[in-house]
mmCIF file of C-alpha atoms in Angstrom:
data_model
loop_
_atom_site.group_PDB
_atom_site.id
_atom_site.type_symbol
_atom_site.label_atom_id
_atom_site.label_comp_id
_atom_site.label_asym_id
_atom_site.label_seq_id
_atom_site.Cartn_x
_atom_site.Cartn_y
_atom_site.Cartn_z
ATOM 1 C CA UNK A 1 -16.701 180.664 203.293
ATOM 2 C CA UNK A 2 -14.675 183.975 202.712
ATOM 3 C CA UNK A 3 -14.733 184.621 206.208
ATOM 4 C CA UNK A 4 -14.052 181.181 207.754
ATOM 5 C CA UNK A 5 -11.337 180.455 204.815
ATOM 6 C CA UNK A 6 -9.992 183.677 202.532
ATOM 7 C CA UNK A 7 -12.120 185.598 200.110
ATOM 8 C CA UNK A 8 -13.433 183.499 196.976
ATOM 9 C CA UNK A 9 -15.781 183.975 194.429
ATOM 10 C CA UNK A 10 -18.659 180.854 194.772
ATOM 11 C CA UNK A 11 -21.224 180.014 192.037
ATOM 12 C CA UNK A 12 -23.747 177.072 191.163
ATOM 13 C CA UNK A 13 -26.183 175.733 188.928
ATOM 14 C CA UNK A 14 -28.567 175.781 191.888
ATOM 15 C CA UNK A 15 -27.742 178.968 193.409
ATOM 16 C CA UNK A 16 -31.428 179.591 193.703
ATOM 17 C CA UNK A 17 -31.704 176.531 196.139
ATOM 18 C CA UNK A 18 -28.349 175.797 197.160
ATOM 19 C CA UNK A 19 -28.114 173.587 200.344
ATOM 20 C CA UNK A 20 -25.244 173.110 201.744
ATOM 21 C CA UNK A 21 -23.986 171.582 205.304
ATOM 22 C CA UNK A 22 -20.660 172.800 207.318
ATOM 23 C CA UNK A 23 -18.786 172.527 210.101
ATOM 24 C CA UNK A 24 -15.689 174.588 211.842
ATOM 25 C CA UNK A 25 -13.452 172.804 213.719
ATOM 26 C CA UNK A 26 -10.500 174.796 215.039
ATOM 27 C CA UNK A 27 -7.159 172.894 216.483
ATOM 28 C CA UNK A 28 -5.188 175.884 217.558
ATOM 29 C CA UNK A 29 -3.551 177.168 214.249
ATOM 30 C CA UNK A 30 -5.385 174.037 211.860
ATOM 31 C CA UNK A 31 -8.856 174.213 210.891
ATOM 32 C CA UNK A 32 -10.947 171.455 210.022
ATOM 33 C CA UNK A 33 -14.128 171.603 208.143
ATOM 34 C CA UNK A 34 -16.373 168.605 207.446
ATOM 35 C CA UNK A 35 -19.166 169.760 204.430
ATOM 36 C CA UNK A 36 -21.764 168.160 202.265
ATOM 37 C CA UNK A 37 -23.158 170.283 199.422
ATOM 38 C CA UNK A 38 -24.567 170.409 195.863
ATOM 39 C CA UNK A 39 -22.649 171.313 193.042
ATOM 40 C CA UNK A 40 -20.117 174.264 192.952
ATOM 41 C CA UNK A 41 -17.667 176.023 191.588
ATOM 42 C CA UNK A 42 -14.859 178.105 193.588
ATOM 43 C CA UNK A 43 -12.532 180.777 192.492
ATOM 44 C CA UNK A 44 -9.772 182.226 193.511
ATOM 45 C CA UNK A 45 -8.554 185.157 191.778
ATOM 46 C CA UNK A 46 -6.061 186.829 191.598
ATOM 47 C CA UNK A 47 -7.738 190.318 192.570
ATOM 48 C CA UNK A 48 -8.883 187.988 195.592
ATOM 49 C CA UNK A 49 -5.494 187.390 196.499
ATOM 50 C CA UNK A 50 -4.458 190.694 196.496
ATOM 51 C CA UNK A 51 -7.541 191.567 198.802
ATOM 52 C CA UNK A 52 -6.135 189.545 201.277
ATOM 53 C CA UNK A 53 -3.907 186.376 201.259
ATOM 54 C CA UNK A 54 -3.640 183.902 204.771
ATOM 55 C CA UNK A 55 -1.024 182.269 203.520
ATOM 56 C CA UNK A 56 -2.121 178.761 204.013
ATOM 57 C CA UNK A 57 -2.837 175.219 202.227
ATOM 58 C CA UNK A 58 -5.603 173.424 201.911
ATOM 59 C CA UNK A 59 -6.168 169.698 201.938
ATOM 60 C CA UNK A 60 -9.441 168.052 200.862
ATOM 61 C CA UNK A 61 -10.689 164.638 201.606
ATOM 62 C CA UNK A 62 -13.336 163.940 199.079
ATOM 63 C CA UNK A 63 -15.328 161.270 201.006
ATOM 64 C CA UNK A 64 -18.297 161.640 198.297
ATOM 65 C CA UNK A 65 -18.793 162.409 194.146
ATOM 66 C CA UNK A 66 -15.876 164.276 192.549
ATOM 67 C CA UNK A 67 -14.022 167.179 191.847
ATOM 68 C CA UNK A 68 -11.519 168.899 189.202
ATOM 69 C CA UNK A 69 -8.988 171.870 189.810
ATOM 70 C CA UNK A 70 -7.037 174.196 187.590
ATOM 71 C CA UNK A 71 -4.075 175.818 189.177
ATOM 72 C CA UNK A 72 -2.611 178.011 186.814
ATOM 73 C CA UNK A 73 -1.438 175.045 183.914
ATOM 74 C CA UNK A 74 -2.025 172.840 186.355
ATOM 75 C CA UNK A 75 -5.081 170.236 186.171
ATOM 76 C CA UNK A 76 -6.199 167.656 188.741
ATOM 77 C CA UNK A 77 -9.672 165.492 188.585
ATOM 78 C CA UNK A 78 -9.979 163.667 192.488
ATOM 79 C CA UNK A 79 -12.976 160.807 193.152
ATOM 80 C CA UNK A 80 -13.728 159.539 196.558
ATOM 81 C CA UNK A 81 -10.815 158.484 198.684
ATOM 82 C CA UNK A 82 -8.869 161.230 197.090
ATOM 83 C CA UNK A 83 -6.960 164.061 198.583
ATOM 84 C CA UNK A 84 -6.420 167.352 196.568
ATOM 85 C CA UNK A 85 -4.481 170.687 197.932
ATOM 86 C CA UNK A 86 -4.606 173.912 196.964
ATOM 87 C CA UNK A 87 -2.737 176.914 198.108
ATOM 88 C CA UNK A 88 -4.604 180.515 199.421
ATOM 89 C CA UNK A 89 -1.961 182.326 197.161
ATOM 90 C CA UNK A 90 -2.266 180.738 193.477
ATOM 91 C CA UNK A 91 -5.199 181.503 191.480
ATOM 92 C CA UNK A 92 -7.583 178.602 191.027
ATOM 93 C CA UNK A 93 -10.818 177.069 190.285
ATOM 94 C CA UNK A 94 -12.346 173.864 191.724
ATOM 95 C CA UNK A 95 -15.328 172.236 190.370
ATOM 96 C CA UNK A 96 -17.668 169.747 192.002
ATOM 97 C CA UNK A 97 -19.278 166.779 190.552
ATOM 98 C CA UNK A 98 -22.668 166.606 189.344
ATOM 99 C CA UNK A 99 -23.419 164.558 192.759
ATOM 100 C CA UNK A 100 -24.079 165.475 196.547
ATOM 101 C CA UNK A 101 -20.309 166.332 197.543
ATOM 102 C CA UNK A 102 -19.233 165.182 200.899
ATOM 103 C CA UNK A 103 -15.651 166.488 201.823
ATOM 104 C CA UNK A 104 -13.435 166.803 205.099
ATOM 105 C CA UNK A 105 -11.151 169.914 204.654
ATOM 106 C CA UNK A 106 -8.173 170.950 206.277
ATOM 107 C CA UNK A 107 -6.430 174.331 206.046
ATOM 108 C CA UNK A 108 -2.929 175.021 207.963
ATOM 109 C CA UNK A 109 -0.440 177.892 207.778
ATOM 110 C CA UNK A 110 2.760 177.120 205.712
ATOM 111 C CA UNK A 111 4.806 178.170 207.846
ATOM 112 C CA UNK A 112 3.077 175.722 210.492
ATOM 113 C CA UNK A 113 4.457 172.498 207.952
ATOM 114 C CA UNK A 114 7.856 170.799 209.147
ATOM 115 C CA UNK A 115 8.873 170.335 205.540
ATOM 116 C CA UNK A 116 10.976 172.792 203.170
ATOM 117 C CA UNK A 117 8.576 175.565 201.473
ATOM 118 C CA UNK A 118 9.680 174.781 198.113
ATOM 119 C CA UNK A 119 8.993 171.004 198.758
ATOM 120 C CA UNK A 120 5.666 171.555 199.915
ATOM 121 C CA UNK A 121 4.679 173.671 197.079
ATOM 122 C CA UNK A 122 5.562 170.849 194.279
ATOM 123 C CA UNK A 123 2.777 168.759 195.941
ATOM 124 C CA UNK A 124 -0.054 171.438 195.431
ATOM 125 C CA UNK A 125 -2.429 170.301 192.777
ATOM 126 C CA UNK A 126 -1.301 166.999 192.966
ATOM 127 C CA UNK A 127 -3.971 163.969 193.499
ATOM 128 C CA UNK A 128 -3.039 161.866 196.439
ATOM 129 C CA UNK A 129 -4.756 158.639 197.536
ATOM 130 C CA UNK A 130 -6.463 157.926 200.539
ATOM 131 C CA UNK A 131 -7.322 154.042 200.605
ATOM 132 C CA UNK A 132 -3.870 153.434 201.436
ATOM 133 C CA UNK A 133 -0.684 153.862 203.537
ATOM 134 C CA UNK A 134 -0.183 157.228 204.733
ATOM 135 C CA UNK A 135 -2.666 159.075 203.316
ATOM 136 C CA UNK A 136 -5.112 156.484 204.607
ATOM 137 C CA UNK A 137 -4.145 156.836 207.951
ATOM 138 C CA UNK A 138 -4.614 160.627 207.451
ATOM 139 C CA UNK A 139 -7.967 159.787 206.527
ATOM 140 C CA UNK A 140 -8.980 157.601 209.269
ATOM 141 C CA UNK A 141 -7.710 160.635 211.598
ATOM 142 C CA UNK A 142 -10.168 162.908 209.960
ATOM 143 C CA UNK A 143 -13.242 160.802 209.673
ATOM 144 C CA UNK A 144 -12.759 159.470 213.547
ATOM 145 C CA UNK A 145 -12.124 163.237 214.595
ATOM 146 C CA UNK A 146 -15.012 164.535 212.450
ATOM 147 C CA UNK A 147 -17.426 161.974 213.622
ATOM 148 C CA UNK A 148 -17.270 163.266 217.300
ATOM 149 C CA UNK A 149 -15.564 166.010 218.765
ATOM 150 C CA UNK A 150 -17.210 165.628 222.008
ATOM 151 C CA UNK A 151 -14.982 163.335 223.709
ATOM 152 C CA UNK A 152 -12.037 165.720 223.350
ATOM 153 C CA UNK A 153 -11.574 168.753 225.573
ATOM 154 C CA UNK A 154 -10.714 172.201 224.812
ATOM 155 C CA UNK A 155 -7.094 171.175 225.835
ATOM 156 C CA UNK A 156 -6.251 168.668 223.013
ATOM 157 C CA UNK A 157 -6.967 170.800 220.054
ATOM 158 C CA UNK A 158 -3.349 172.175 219.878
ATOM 159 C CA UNK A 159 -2.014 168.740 220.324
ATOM 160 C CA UNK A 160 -4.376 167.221 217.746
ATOM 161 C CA UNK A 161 -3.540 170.064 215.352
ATOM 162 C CA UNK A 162 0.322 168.795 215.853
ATOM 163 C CA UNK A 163 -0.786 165.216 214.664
ATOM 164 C CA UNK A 164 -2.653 165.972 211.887
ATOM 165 C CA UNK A 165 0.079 169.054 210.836
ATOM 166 C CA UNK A 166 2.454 166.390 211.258
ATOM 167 C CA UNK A 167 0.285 164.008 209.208
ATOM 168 C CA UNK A 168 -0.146 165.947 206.173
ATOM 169 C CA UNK A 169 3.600 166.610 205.946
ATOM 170 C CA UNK A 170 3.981 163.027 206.272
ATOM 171 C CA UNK A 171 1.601 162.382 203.241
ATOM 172 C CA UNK A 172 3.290 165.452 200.957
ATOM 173 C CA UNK A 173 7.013 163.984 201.779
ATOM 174 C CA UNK A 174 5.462 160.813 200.814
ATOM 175 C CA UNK A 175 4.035 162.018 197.408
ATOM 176 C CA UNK A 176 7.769 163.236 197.058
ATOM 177 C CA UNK A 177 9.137 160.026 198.125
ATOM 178 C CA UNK A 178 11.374 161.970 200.306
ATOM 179 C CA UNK A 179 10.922 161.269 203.625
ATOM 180 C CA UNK A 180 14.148 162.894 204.200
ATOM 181 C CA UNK A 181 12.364 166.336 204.146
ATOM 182 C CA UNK A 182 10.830 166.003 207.839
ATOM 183 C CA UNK A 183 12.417 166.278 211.069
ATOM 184 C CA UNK A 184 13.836 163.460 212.802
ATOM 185 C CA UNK A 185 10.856 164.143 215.706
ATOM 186 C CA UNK A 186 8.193 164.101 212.680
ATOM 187 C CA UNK A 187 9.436 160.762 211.507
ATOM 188 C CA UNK A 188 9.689 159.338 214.509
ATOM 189 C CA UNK A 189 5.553 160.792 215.285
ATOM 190 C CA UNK A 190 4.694 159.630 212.102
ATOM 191 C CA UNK A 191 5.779 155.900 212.556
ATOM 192 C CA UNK A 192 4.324 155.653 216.750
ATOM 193 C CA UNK A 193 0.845 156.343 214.618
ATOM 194 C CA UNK A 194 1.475 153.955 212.224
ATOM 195 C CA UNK A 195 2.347 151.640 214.401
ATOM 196 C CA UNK A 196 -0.594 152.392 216.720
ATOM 197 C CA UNK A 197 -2.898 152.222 214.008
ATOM 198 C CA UNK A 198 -1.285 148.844 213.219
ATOM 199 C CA UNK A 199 -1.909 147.622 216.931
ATOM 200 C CA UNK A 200 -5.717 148.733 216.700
ATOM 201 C CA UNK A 201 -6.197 146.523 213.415
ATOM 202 C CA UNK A 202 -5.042 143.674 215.025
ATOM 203 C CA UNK A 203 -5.990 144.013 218.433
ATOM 204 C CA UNK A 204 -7.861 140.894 217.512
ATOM 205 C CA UNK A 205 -4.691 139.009 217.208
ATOM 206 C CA UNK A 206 -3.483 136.983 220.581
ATOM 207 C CA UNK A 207 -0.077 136.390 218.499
ATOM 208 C CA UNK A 208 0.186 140.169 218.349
ATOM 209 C CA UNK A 209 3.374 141.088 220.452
ATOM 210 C CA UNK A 210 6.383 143.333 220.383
ATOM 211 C CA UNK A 211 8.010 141.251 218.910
ATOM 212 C CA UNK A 212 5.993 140.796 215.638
ATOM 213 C CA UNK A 213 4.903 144.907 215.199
ATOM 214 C CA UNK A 214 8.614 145.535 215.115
ATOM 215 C CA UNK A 215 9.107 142.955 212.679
ATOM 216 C CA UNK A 216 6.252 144.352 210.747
ATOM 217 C CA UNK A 217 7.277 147.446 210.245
ATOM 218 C CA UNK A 218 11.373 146.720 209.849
ATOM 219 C CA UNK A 219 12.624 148.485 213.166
ATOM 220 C CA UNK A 220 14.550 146.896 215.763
ATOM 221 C CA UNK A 221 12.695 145.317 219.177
ATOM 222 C CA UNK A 222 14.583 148.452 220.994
ATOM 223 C CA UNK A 223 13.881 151.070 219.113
ATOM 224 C CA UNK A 224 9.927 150.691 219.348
ATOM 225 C CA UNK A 225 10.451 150.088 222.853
ATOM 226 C CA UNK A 226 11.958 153.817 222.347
ATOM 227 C CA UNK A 227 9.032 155.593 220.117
ATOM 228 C CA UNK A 228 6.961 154.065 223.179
ATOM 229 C CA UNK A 229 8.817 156.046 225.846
ATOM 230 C CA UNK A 230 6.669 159.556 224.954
ATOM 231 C CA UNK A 231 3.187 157.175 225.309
ATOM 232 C CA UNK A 232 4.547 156.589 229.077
ATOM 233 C CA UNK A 233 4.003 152.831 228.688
ATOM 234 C CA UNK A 234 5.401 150.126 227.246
ATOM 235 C CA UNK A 235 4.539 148.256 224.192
ATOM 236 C CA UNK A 236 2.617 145.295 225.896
ATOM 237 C CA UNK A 237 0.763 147.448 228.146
ATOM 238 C CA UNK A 238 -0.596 150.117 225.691
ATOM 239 C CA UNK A 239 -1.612 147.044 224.037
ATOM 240 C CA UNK A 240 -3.421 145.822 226.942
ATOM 241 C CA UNK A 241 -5.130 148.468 227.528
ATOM 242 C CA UNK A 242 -6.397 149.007 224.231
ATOM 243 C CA UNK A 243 -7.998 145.566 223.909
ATOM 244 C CA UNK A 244 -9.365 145.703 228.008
ATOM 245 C CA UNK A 245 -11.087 149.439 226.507
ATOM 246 C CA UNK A 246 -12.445 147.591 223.530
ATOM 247 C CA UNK A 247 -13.797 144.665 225.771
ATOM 248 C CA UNK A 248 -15.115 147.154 228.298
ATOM 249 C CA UNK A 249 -16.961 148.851 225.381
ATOM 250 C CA UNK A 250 -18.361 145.811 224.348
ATOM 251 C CA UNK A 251 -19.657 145.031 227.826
ATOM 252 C CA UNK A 252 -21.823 148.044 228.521
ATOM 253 C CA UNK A 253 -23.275 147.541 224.995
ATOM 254 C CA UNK A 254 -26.826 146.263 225.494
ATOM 255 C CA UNK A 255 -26.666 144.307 221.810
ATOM 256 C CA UNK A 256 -24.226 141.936 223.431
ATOM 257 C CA UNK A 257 -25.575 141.720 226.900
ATOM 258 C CA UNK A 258 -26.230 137.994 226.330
ATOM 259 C CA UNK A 259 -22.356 137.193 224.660
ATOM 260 C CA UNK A 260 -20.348 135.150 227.110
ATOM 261 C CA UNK A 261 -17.715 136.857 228.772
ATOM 262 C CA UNK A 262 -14.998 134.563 227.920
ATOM 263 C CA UNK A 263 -16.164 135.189 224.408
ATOM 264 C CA UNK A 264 -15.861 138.888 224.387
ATOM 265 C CA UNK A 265 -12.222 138.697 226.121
ATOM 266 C CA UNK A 266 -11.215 136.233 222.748
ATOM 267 C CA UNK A 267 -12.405 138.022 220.590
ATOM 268 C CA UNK A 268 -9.932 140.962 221.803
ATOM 269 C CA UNK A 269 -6.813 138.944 221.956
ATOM 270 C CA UNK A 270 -7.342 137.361 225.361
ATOM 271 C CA UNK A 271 -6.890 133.832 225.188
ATOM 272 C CA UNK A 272 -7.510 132.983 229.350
ATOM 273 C CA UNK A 273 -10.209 134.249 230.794
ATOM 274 C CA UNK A 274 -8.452 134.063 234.211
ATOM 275 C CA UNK A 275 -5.840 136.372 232.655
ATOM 276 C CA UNK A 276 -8.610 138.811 231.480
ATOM 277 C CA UNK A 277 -10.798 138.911 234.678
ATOM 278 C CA UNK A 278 -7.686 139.919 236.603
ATOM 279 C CA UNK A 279 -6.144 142.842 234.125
ATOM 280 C CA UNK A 280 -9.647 144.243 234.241
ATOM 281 C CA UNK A 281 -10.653 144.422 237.617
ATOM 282 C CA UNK A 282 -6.957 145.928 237.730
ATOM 283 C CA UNK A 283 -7.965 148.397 235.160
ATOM 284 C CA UNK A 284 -11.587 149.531 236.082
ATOM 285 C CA UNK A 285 -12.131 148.192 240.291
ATOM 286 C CA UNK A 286 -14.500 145.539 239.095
ATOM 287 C CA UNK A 287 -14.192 142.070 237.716
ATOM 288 C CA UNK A 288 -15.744 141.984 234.219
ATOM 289 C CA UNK A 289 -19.335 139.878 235.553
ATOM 290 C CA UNK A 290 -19.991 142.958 237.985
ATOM 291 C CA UNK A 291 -19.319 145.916 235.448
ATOM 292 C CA UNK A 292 -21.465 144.395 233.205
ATOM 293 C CA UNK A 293 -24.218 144.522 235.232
ATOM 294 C CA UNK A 294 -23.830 147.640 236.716
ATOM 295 C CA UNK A 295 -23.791 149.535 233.259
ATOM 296 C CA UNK A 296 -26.911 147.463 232.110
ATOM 297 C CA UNK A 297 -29.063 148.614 235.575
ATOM 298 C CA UNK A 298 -27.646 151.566 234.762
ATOM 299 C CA UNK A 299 -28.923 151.872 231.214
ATOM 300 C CA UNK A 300 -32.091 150.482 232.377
ATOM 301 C CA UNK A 301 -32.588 153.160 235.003
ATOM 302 C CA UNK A 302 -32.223 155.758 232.625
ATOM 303 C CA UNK A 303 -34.464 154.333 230.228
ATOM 304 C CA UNK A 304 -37.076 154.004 232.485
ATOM 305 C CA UNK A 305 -36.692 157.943 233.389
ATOM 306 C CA UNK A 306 -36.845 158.551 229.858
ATOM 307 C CA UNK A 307 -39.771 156.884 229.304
#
């Protein structure tokens, strides 16, 4: 933990059987670090900080149990669905619950945060929700990140430690209420994943157009034609391709082999089957009958190797 974090001073109840369960995930600068352990206290000290200091925060998602922290006269208790922060140069103390903890953490250079220093500090220490807005779209980043890291390459870490930096300034101007403190390029991040995250809720939705996500979240038709430009496509087409992916999914998985096509391509927003059956074999060379079929033989080949 010293090594992977800065120094700190660790003790538990069940020292003499302590089990605990992490992870290192490095995005360029931003480390993540999924854990599950049994209870704990951490220290800070001050003597530790003068050993050495990274100068970084530190943002906890506690996914499991509970937690309190002292920072200085400072005192936060956090459940589940509950961010805390902490900062490598303040002296503090965390305790755990009595429970199996379960936490995704998140630890960034200040200098690294598009937001004033001195308005990122007032949020240390502070508890922050994650079942809604912001901070639960922060949270869904981290759980779907930490869940899988091996569909992403070597090459996206810096860019998904830019979206999640840019998150977590997001979520501290929000616990300001002043959005005002990020960039213009920030805000304008901020609300494309919003707004994407939006889409993928209600990809469902056949009356989901441009038309009604602008209206949704207060922006003009033009200017989310706009935050689209840097996703090099346009509204309706991202859209499009995020249901034909979901359909696809659903076609290669072998608990649905015996759904009817037409039924799949509903339940992703595609009211005519014609319609869908044309934007897929478009989108993967096949018409929708003959990929299905393919993946199953496929799948069956390989179990039959495998067993």
């Amino acid at each position: 933990m010293s090594r992977a974090h800065a120094p700190m001073e660790l003790s538990s109840d069940h020292a003499a059987d302590f089990r605990v369960h992490q992870r290192l995930i490095e995005l360029g600068a931003v480390s993540v670090w999924p854990g599950e352990f049994q209870p704990l206290v951490i220290r800070r000290t001050p003597k530790l900080i003068r050993q050495s200091d990274p100068e970084v925060y530190q943002l906890t998602l506690v996914l499991k149990g509970s937690g309190r922290l002292v920072l200085g006269r400072q005192e936060a208790t956090c459940d589940a669905y509950d961010f805390h922060s902490n900062d490598s140069s303040r002296p503090s103390e965390t305790w755990t619950g009595q429970e199996h903890t379960k936490i995704v953490g998140v630890q960034f250079p200040k200098a690294q945060l598009p937001l004033p220093r001195g308005r990122a500090d007032q949020t240390i220490g502070r508890r922050m929700s994650a079942k809604e807005g912001v901070g639960a779209l922060l949270a869904q980043f981290l759980t779907q990140l930490t869940s899988n890291t091996d569909q992403y390459t070597p090459d996206d870490a810096p860019r998904l430690g830019t979206v999640l930096t840019d998150l977590v300034a997001a979520l501290f101007a929000h616990t300001l209420d002043t959005d005002t403190s990020l960039t213009p390029e920030t805000r304008r991040r901020n609300l494309t994943l919003l707004i994407q995250a939006f889409i993928q809720q209600h990809l469902h939705d056949p009356d989901l157009t441009p038309r009604s996500i602008a209206a949704a979240h207060h922006i003009s038709l033009s200017y989310l034609h706009r935050l689209f430009q840097d996703e090099d496509a346009t509204v309706a087409s991202w859209i499009r391709r995020q249901r034909l992916e979901r359909a696809r999914h659903n076609l290669t998985d072998p608990a649905l082999r015996t759904a009817p096509i037409h039924s799949i391509a509903a339940r992703w927003g595609f009211t005519h089957p014609a319609d869908f059956s044309r934007a897929f074999r478009t989108a993967y060379g096949l018409p929708p009958s003959d990929y299905r079929h393919q993946a199953t033989h496929s799948t069956a080949q390989t179990q039959h190797r495998v067993g």
